[in-house]
mmCIF file of C-alpha atoms in Angstrom:
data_model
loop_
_atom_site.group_PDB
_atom_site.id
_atom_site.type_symbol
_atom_site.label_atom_id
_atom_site.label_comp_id
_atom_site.label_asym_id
_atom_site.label_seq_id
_atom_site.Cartn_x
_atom_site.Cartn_y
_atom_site.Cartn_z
ATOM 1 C CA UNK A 4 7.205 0.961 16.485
ATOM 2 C CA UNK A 5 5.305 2.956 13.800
ATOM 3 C CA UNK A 6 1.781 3.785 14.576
ATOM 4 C CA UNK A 7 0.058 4.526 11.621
ATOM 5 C CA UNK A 8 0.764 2.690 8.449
ATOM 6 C CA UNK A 9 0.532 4.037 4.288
ATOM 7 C CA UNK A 10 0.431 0.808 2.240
ATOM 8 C CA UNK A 11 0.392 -0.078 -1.306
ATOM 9 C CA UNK A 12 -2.103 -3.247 -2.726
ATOM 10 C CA UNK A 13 -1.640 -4.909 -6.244
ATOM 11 C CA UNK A 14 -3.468 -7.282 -7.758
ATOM 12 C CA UNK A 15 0.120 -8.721 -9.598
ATOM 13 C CA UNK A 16 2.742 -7.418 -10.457
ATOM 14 C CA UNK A 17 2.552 -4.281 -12.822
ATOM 15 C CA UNK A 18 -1.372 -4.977 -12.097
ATOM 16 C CA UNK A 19 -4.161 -2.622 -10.742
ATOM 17 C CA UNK A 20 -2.569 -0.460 -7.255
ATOM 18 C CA UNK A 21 -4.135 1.099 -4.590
ATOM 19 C CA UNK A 22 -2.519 3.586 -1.707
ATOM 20 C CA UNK A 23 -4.223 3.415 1.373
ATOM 21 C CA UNK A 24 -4.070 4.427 4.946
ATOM 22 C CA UNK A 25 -4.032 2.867 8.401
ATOM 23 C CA UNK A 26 -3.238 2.747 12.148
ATOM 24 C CA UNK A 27 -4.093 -0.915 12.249
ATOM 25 C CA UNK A 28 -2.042 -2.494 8.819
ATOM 26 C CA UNK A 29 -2.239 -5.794 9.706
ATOM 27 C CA UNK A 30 -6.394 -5.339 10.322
ATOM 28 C CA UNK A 31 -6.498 -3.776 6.966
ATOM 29 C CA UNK A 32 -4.264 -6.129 5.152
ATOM 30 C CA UNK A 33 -6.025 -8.901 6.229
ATOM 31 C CA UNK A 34 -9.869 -7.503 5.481
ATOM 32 C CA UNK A 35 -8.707 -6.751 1.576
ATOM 33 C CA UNK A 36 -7.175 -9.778 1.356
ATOM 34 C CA UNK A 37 -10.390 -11.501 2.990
ATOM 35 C CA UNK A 38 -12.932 -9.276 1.073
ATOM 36 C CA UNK A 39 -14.418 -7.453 4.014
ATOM 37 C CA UNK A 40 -13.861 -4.209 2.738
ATOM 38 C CA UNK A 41 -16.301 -3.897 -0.542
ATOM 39 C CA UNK A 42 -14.696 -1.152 -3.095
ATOM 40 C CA UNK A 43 -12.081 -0.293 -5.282
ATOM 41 C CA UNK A 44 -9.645 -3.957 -3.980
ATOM 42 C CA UNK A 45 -12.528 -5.733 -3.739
ATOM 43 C CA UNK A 46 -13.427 -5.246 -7.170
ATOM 44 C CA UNK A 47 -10.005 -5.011 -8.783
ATOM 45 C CA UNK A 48 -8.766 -7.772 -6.657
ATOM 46 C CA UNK A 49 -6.221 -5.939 -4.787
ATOM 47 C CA UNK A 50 -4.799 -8.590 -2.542
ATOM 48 C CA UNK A 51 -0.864 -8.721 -2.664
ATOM 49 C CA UNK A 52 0.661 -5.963 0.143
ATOM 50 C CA UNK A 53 3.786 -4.539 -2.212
ATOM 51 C CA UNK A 54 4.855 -1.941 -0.331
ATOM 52 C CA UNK A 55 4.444 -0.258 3.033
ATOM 53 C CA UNK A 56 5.723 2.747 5.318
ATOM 54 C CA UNK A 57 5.701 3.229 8.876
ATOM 55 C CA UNK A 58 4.776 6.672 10.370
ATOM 56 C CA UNK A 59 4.078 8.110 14.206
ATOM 57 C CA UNK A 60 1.962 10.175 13.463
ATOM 58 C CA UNK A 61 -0.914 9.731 11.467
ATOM 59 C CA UNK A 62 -0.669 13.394 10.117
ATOM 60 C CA UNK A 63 1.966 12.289 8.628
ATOM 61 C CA UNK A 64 0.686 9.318 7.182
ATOM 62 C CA UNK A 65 -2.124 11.200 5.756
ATOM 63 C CA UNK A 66 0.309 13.471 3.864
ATOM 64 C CA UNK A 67 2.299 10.884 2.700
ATOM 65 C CA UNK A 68 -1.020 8.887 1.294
ATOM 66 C CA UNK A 69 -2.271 12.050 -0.026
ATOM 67 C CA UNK A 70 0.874 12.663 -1.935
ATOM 68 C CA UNK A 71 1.186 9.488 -3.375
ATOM 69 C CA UNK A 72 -2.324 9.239 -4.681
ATOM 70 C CA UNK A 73 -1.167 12.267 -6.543
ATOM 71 C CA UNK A 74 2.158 10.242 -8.159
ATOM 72 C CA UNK A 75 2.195 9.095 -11.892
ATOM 73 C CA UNK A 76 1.594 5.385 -11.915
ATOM 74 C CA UNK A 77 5.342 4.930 -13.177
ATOM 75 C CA UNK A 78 7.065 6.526 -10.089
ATOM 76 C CA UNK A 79 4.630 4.265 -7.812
ATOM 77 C CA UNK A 80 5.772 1.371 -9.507
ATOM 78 C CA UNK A 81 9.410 1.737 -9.033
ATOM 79 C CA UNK A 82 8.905 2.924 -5.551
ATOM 80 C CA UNK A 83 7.815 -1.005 -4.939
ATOM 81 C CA UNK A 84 10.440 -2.048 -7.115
ATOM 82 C CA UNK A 85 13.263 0.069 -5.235
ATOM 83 C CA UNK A 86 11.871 -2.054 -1.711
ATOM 84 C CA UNK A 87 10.209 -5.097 -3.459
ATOM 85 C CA UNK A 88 11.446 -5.603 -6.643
ATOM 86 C CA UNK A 89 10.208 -8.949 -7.155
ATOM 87 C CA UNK A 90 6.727 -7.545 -5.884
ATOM 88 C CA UNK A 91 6.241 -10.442 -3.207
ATOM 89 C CA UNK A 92 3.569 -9.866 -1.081
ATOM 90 C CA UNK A 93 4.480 -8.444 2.406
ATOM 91 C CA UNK A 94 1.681 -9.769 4.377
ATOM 92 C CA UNK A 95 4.039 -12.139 5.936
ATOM 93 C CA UNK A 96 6.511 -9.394 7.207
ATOM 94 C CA UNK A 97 3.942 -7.413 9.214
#
């Protein structure tokens, strides 16, 4: 089992994304769904989990965020599509 988790939030689908980082993803899913965590998905209403990646080791996990915060908007979005093409939110699956 992974231990350290790099996660994509949308608020809808084609909507407003953020790439974040975790060893605890269903902790952090659930505080930016429940609006614990004041910032950038608290104020673009970042809720849905679209896409996630499991890692063990959170080096890795770190370069993988990193590099993806670095992506064009357009390859992010059809990395969710390739996984989660109907861009349901994963919350359930973790």
């Amino acid at each position: 089992m992974p231990r350290s988790w790099v996660y994509i939030m949308a608020s809808h689908r084609n909507g407003t994304l953020y790439t974040g980082v975790t060893t605890d993803l269903p902790g952090r899913v659930y505080q930016h769904k429940d609006g614990t965590l004041a910032g950038f998905t608290a104020e673009f209403h970042c809720h849905l989990l679209v896409y996630y990646e499991g890692f063990d080791d959170i080096r890795l996990a770190i370069q993988r965020e990193k590099i993806l915060k670095k992506w064009h908007r357009s390859w992010k979005i059809r990395l969710i599509e390739k996984v989660n093409p109907e861009w349901r939110d994963l919350s359930s699956e973790i």
